[in-house]
Coordinates of N, CA and C and ligand atoms in Angstrom, one line a residue:
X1 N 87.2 135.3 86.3 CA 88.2 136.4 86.7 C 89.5 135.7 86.9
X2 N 90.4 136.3 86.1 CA 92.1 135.5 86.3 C 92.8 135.9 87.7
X3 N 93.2 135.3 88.4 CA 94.1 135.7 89.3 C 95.4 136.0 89.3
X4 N 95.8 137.3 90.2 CA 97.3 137.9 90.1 C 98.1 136.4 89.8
X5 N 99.3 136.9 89.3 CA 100.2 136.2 88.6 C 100.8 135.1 90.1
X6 N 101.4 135.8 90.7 CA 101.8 135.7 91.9 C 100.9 135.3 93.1
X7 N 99.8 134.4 93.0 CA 98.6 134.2 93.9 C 99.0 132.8 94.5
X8 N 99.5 132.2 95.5 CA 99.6 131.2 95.9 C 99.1 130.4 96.9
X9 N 97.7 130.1 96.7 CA 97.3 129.8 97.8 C 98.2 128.7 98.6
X10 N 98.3 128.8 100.0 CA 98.9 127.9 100.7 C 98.5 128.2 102.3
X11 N 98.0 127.1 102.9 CA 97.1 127.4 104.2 C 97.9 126.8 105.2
X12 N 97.1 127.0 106.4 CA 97.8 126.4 108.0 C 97.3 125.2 108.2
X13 N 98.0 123.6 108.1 CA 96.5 122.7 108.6 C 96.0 122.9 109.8
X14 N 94.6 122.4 109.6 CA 94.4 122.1 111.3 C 94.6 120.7 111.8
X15 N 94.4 120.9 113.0 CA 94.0 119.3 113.6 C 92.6 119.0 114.0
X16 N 92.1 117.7 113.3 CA 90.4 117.7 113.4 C 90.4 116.4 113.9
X17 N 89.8 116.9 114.7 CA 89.6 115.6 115.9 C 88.1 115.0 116.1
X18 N 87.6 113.7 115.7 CA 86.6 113.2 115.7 C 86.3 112.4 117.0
X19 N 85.4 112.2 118.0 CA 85.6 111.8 119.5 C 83.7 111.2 119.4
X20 N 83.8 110.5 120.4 CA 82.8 109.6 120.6 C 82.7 108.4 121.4
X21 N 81.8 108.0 122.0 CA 81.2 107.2 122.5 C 82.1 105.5 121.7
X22 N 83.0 104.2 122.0 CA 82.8 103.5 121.3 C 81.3 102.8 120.5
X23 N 81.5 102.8 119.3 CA 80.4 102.0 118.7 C 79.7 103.4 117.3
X24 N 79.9 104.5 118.3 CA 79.2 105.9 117.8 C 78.9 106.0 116.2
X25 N 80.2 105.5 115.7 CA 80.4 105.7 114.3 C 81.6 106.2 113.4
X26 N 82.4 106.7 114.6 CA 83.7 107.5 114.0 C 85.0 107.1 113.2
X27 N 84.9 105.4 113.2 CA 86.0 105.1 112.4 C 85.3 105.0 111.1
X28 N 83.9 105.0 111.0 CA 83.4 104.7 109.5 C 83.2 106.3 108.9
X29 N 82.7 106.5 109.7 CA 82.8 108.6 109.1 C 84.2 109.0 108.6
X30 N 85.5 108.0 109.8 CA 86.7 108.7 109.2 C 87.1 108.2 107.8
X31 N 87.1 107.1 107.4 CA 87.4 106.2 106.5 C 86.3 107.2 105.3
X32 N 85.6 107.3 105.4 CA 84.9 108.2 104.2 C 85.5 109.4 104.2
X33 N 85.8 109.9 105.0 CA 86.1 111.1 104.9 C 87.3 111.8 104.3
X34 N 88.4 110.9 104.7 CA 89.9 110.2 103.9 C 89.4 109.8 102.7
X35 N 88.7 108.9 101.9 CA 88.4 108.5 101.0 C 87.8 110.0 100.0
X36 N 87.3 110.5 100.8 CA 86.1 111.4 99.7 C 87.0 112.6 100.0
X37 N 87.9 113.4 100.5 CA 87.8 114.3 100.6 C 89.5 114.6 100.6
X38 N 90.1 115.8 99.6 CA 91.5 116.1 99.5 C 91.6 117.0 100.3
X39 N 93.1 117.0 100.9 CA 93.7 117.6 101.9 C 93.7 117.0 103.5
X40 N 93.6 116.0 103.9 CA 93.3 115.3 105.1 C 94.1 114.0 105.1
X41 N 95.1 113.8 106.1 CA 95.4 112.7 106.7 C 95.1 112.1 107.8
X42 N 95.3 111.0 107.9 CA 95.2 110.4 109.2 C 95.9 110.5 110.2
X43 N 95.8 110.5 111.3 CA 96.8 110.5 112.6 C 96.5 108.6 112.5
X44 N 97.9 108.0 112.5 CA 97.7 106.2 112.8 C 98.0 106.5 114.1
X45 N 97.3 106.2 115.0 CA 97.9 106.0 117.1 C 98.6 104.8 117.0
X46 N 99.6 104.8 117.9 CA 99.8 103.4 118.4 C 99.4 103.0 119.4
X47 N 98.9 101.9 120.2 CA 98.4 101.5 120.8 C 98.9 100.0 121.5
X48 N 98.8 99.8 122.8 CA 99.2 98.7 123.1 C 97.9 97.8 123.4
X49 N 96.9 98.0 122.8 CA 96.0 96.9 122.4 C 96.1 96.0 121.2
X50 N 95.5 94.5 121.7 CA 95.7 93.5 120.6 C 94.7 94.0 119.2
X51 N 95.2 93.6 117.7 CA 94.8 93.9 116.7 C 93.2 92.8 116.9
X52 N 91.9 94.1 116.2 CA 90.9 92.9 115.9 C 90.9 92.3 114.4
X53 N 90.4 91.5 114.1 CA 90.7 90.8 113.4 C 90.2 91.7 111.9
X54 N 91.1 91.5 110.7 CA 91.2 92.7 109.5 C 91.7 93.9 110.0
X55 N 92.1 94.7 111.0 CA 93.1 95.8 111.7 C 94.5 95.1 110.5
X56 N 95.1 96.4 110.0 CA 96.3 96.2 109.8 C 97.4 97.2 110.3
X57 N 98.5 96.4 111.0 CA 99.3 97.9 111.8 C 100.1 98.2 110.2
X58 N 100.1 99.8 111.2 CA 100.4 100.7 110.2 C 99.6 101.1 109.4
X59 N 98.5 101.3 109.0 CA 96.8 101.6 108.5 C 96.0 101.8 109.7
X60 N 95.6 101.3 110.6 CA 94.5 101.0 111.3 C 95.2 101.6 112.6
X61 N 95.9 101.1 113.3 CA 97.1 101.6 114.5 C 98.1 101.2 113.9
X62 N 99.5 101.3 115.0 CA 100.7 100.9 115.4 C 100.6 100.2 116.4
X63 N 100.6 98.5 116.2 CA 100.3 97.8 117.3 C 101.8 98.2 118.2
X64 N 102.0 98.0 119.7 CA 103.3 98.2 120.3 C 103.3 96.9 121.6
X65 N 103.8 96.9 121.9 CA 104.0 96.3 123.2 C 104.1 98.0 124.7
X66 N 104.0 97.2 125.7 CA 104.1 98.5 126.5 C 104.9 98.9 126.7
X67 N 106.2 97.8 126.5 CA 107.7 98.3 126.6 C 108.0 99.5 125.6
X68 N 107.8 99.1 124.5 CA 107.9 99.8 123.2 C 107.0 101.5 123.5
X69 N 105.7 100.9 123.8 CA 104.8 102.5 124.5 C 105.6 103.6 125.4
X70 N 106.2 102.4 126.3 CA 106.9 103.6 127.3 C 108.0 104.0 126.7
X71 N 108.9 103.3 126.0 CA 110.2 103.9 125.3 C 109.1 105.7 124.4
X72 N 108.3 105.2 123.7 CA 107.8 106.4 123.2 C 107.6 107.5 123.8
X73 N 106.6 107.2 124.8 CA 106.2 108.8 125.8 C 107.8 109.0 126.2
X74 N 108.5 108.3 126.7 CA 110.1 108.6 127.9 C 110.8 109.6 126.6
X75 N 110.9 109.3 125.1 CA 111.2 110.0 124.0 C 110.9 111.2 123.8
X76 N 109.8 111.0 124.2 CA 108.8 112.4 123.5 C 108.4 112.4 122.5
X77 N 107.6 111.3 121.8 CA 107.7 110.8 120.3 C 105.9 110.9 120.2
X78 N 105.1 111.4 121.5 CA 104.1 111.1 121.7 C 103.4 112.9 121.6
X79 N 102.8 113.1 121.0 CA 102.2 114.4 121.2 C 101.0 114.9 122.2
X80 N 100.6 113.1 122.3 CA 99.3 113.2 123.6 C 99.4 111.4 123.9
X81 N 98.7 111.2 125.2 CA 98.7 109.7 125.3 C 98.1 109.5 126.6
X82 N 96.8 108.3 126.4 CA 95.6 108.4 127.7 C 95.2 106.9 127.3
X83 N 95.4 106.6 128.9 CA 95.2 105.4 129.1 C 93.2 105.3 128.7
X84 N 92.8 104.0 127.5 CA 91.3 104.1 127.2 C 91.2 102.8 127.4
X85 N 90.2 102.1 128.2 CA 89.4 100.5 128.5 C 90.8 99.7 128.7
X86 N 91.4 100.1 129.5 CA 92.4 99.1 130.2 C 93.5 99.0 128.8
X87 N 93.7 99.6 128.2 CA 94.9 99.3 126.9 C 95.4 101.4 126.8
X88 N 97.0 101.6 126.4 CA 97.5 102.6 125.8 C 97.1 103.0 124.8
X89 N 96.8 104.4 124.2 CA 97.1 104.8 122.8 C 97.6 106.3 123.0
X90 N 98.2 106.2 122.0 CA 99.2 107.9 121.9 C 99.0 108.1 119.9
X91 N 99.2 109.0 120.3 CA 99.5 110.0 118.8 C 101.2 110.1 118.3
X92 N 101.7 109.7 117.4 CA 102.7 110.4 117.1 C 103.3 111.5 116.5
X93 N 103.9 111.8 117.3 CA 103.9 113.6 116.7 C 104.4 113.6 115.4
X94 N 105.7 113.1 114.8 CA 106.6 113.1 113.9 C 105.1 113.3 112.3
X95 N 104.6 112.7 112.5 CA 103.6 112.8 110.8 C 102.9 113.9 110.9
X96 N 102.4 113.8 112.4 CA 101.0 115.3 112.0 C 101.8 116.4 112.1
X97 N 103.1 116.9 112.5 CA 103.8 118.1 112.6 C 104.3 118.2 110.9
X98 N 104.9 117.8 111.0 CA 105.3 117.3 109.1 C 103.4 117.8 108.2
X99 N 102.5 116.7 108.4 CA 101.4 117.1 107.4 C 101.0 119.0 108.0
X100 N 101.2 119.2 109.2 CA 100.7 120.3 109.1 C 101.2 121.8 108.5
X101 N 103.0 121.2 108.5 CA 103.9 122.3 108.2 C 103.6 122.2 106.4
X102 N 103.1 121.2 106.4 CA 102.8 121.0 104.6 C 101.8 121.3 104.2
X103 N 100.5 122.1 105.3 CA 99.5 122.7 104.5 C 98.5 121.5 104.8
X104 N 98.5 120.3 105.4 CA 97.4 119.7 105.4 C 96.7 119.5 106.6
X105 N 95.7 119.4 106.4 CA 94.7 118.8 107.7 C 94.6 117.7 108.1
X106 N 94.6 117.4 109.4 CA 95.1 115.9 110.1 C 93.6 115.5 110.9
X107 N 93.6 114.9 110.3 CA 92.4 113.5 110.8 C 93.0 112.5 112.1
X108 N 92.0 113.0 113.9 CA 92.3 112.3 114.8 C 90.9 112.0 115.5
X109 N 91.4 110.3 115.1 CA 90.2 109.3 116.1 C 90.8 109.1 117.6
X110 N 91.0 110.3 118.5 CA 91.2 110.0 119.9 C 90.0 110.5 120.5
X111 N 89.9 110.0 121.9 CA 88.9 110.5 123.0 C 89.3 111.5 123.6
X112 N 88.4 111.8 124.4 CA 88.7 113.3 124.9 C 89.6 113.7 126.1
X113 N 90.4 112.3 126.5 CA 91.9 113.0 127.3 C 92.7 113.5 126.1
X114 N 92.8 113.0 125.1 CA 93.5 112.9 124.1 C 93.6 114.3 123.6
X115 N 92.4 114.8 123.5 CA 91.6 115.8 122.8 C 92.0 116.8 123.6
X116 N 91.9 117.1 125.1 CA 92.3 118.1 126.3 C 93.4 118.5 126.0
X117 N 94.6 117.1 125.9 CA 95.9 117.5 125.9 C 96.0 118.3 124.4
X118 N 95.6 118.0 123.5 CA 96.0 118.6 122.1 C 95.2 120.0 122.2
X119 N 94.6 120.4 123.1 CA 94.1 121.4 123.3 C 95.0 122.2 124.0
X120 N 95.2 122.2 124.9 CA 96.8 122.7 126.1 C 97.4 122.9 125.0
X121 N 98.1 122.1 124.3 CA 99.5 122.6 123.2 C 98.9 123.2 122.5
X122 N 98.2 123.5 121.3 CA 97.7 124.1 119.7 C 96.5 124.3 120.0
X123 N 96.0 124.7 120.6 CA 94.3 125.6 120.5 C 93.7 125.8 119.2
X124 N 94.9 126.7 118.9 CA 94.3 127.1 117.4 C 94.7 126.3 116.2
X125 N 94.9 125.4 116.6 CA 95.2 124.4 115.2 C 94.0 123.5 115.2
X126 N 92.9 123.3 116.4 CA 92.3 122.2 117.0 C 90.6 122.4 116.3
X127 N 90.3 121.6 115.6 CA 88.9 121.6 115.7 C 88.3 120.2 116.0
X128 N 87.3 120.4 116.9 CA 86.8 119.0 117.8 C 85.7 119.2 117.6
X129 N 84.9 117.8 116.7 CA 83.6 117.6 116.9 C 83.4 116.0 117.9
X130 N 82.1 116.3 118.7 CA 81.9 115.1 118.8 C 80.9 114.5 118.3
X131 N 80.3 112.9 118.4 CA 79.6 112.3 117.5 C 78.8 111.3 118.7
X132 N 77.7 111.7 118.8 CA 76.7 111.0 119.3 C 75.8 110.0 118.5
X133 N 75.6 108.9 119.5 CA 74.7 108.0 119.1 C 73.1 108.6 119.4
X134 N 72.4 108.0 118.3 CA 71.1 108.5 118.5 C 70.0 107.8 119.7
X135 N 70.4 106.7 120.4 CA 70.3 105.9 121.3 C 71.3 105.1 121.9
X136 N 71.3 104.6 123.4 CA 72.4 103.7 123.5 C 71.8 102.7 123.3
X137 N 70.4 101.8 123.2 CA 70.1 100.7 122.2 C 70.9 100.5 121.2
X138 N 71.1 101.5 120.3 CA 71.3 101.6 119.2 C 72.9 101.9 118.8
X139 N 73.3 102.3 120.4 CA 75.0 102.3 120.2 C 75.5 100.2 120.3
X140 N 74.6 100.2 121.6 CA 74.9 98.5 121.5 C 74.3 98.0 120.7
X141 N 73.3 98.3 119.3 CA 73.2 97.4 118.6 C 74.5 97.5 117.5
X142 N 75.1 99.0 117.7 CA 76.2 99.0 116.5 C 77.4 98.4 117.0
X143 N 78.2 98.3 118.1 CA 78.9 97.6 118.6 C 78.6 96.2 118.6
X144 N 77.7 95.8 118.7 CA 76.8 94.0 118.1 C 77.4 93.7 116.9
X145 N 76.9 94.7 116.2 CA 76.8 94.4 114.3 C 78.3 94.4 114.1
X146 N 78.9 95.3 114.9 CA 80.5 95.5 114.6 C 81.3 93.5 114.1
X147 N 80.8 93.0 115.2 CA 81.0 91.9 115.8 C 82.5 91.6 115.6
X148 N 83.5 92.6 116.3 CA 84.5 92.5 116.6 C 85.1 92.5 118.1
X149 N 84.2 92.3 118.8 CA 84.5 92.3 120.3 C 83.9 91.5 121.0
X150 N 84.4 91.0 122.0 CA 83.2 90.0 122.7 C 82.5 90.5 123.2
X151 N 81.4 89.7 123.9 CA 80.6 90.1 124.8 C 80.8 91.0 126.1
X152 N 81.9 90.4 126.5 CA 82.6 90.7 127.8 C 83.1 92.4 126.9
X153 N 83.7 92.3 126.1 CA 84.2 94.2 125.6 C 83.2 95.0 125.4
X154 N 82.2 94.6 124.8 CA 80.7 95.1 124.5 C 80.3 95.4 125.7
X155 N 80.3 94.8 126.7 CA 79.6 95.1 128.2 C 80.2 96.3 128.6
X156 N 81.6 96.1 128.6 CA 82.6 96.9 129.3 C 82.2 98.5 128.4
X157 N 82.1 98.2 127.5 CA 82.3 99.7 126.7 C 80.6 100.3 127.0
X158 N 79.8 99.6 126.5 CA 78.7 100.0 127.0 C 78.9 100.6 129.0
X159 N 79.5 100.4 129.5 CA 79.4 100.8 130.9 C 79.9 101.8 130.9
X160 N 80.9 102.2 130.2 CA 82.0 103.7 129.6 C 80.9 104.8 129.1
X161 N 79.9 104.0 128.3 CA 79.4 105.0 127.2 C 79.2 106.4 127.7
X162 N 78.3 106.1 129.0 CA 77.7 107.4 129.6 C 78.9 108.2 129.9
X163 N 79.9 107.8 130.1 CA 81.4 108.5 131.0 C 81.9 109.2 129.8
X164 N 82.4 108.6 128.8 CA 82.3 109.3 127.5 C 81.7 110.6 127.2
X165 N 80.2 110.3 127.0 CA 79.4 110.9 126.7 C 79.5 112.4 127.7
X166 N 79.5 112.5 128.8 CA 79.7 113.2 129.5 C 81.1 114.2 129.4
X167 N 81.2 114.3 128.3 CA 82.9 115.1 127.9 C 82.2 115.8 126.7
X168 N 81.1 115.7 126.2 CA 80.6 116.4 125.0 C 80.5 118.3 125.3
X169 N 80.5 118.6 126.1 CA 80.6 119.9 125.8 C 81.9 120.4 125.9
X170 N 83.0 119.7 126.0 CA 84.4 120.2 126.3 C 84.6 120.5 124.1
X171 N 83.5 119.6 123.6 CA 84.1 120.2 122.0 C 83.2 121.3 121.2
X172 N 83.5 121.6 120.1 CA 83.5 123.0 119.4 C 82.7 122.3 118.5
X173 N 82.3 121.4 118.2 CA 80.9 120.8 117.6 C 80.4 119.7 118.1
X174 N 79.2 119.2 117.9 CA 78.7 117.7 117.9 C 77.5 117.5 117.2
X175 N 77.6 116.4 117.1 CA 77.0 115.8 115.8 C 75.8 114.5 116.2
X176 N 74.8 113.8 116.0 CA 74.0 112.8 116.2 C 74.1 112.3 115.1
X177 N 74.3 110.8 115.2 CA 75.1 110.1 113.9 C 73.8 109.0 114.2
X178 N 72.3 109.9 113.3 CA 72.0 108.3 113.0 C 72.0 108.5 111.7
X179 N 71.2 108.9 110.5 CA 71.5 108.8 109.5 C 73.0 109.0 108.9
X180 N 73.9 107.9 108.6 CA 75.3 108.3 108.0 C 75.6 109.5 107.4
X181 N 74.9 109.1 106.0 CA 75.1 110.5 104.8 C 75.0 111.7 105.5
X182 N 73.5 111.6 106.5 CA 73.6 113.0 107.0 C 74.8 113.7 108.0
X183 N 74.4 112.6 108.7 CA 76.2 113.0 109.6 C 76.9 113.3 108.9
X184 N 77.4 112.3 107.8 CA 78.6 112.7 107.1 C 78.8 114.0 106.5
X185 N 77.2 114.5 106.2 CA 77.2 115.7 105.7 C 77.9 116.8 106.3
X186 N 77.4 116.6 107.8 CA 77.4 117.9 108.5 C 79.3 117.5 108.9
X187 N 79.7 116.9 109.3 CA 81.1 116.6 109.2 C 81.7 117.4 107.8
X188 N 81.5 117.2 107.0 CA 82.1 117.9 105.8 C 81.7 119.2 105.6
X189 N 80.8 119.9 106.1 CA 80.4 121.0 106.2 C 81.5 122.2 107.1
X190 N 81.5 121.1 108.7 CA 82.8 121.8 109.3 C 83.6 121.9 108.9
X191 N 84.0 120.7 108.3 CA 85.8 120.9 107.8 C 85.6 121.7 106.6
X192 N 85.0 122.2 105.9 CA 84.8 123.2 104.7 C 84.4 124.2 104.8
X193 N 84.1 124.6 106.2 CA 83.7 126.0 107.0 C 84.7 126.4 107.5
X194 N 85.3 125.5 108.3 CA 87.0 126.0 109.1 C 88.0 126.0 108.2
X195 N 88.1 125.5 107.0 CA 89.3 125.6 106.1 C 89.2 126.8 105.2
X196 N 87.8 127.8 105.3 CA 87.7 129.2 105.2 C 88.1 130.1 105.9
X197 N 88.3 129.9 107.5 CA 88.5 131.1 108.4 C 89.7 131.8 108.2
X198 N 89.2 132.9 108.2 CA 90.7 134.0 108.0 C 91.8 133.9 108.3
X199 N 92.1 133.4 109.6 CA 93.0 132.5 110.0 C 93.7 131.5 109.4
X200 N 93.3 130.9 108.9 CA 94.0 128.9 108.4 C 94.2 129.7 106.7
X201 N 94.2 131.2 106.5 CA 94.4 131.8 104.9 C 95.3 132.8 105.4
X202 N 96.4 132.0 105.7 CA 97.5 133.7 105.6 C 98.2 134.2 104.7
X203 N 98.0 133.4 103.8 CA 98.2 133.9 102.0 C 97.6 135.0 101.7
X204 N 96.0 135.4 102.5 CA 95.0 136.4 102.3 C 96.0 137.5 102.2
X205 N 97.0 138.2 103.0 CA 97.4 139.3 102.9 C 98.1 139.6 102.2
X206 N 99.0 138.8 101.7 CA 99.8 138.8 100.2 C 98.8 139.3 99.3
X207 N 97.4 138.6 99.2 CA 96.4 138.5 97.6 C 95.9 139.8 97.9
X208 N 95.5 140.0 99.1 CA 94.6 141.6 99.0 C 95.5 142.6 98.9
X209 N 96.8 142.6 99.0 CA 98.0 143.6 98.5 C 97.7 143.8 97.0
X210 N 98.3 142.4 96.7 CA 97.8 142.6 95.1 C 96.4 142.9 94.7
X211 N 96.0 142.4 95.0 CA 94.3 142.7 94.6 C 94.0 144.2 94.6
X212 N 94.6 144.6 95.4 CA 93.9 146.3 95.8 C 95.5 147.2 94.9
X213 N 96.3 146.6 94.1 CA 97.2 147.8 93.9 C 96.7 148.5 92.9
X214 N 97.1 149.8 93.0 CA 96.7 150.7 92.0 C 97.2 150.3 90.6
X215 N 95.8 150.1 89.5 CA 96.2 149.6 88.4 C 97.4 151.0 87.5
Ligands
ADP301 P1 83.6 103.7 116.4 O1 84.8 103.9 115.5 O2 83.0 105.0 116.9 O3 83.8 102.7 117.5 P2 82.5 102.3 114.1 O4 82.7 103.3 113.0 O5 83.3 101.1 114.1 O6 82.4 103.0 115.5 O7 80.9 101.9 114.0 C1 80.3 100.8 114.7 C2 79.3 100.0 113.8 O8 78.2 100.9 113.6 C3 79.9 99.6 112.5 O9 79.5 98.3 112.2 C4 79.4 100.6 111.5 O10 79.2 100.1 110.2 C5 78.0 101.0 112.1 N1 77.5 102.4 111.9 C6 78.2 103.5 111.9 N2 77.4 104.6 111.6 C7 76.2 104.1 111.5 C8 74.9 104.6 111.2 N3 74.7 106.0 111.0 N4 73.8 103.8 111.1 C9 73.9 102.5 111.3 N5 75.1 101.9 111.5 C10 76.2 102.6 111.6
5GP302 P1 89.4 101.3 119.7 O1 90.0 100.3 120.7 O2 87.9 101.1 119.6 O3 90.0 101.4 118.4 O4 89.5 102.8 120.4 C1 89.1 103.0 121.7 C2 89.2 104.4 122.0 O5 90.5 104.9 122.0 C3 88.4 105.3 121.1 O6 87.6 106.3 121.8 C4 89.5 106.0 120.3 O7 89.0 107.3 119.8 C5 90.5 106.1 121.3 N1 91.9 106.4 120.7 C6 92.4 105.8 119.6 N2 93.6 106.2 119.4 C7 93.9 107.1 120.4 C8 95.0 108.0 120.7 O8 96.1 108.0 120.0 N3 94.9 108.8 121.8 C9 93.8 108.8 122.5 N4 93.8 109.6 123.6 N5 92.7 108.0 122.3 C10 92.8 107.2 121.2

């Protein structure tokens, strides 16, 4: 079937926010998900924690100092920002307002202060899954394997997990990340379910104009 001459699809992004437990799995779901899937960017945070080792700023974060952190929020350069395990991280607004005015979907690895406040501003821009570990054995054995943190950070986060965890109904999905692929599946399932709703297609009313004119 050809489509009207004049048919332009062009959508509203959203903002998809991926949240979890450290260790859970969500920077490797996100990296796949960037990788495999068109229309999606990343939100990079900056953060005033030290880089682990292979992090590169500007990919991975925006490493900052705190001086530099507070000049940001005092700007207003920050669209959200929540103190997580004793270090800053903020979002900056300037890329995801730009990718969204352009039609794309923005990819955000924050926690769920992060998540609340981007909730208060854009409701409807917002889709939040969160991502559970199928065990906390099994959360500290992936924080182990990670083997980018010490012992002492591994303790610390493991002591968070449950605190964390306890914010999972504040989102609009969640997910049990033990098999990857499958996770990954059902991850891609949302964002290919919400990039249908009537809503995020306001092109629709243009096309069903044409669509329905009297031949
Ligand atoms: P987060 O970003 O939530 O802190 P990561 O994505 O860094 O977590 O994952 C922590 C570790 O667990 C990594 O070594 C990653 O390869 C591993 N991992 C992620 N998902 C799974 C899974 N489903 N099964 C086994 N290991 C996993
Ligand atoms: P990590 O230090 O393991 O990279 O991240 C620690 C926690 O900070 C994770 O829960 C991650 O989602 C969260 N985080 C990363 N960037 C941001 C951000 O910009 N804002 C908020 N609120 N949380 C963030």
């Amino acid at each position: 079937m050809s489509r009207p001459a004049n048919y332009t699809p062009s959508r509203r992004g959203m903002m998809f926010v991926l949240s979890s437990p450290s260790g859970a799995g969500k920077t490797t779901m996100s990296r796949r998900l960037l990788a495999e899937e068109r229309g999606i960017t990343l939100s990079v945070s900056v953060t005033t924690r030290p880089p682990r080792p292979g992090e590169v700023h500007g990919r991975d974060y925006y490493f900052v100092d705190q001086q530099k952190f507070n000049q940001m929020v005092a700007a207003g350069e920050l669209l959200e920002h929540a103190l997580v395990f004793d270090h800053y991280y903020g979002t900056p607004a300037q890329h995801v307002m730009g990718a969204l005015a352009r039609g794309e979907d923005v990819l955000f690895d924050i926690d769920w202060q992060g998540t609340h406040q981007l909730a208060e501003q854009c409701r409807d821009d917002l889709v939040s899954v969160f991502i559970l570990p199928p065990s906390l054995h099994e959360l500290e054995r992936r924080l182990r394997a990670r083997a980018q943190d010490s012992d002492e950070v591994v303790r610390f986060r493991m002591q968070k997990a449950a605190q964390e965890i306890s914010h999972w109904q504040e989102y609009d999905y969640v997910i049990v990340n033990d098999d990857l692929e499958e996770a990954l599946g059902s991850v891609r399932a949302i964002l290919h379910g919400e990039r249908l709703k009537r809503e995020r297609q306001p092109y629709l009313h243009g096309f069903i104009d044409i669509l329905c004119q009297v031949r």
